[in-house]
Steps between C-alpha positions, in 0.01 A plus 500: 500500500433875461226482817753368743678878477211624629456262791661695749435825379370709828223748319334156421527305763375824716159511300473081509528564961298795499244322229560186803417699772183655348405083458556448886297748583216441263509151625497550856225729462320209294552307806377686736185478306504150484499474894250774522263282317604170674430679786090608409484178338551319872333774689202453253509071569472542825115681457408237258302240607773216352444131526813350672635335171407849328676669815810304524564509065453909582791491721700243306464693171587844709778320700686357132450891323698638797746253479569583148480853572789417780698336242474730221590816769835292587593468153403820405737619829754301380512614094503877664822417733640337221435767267596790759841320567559466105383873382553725794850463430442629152306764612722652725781429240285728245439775775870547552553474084261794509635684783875463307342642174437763646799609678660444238323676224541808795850445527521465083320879531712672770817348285307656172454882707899480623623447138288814390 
């Protein structure tokens, strides 16, 4: 029970979309290298001297990686919108919390210097 009072608190969920973020981009740049590779690896069939059973499993086997590739880009697109529409809230939330602390620990201290 005592972890549900820090579900919504903002300082954590800020570090859990910025720690998100840093994920998307790691993984997109993981991609990219993916299709790089795919890329030589169908540039380099087409010098080989390939049988047409040999040829035609080349292009199968390259055809099903970037279909998976596809797939896992949409559902890593769709755990980032997700993710952005849950903790960018929370995010902004915290930025304005922060932004009030500190007007009003200036306000608190102007108060303080007209009493003295």
């Amino acid at each position: 029970m005592g972890g549900k009072t820090n579900l919504l608190d903002p300082v954590q969920l800020e570090t859990l979309y910025v720690a998100s973020r840093q994920f998307e981009d790691k993984a997109n740049k993981s991609i990219q290298g993916i299709h790089k590779k795919l890329m030589k690896l169908h540039e380099d069939s087409l010098h080989l001297d390939l049988s047409n059973e040999e040829g035609r499993t080349m292009k199968e086997g390259t055809a099903c990686i970037n279909r998976a590739v596809e797939a896992l880009m949409e559902s890593l697109g769709a755990t980032s919108q997700f993710i952005d529409g849950r903790l960018a809230g929370a995010v902004q939330y915290s930025q304005k919390m922060r932004r009030g602390s500190s007007a009003m620990k200036a306000e608190q201290a102007w108060i303080a210097r007209l009493k003295k």
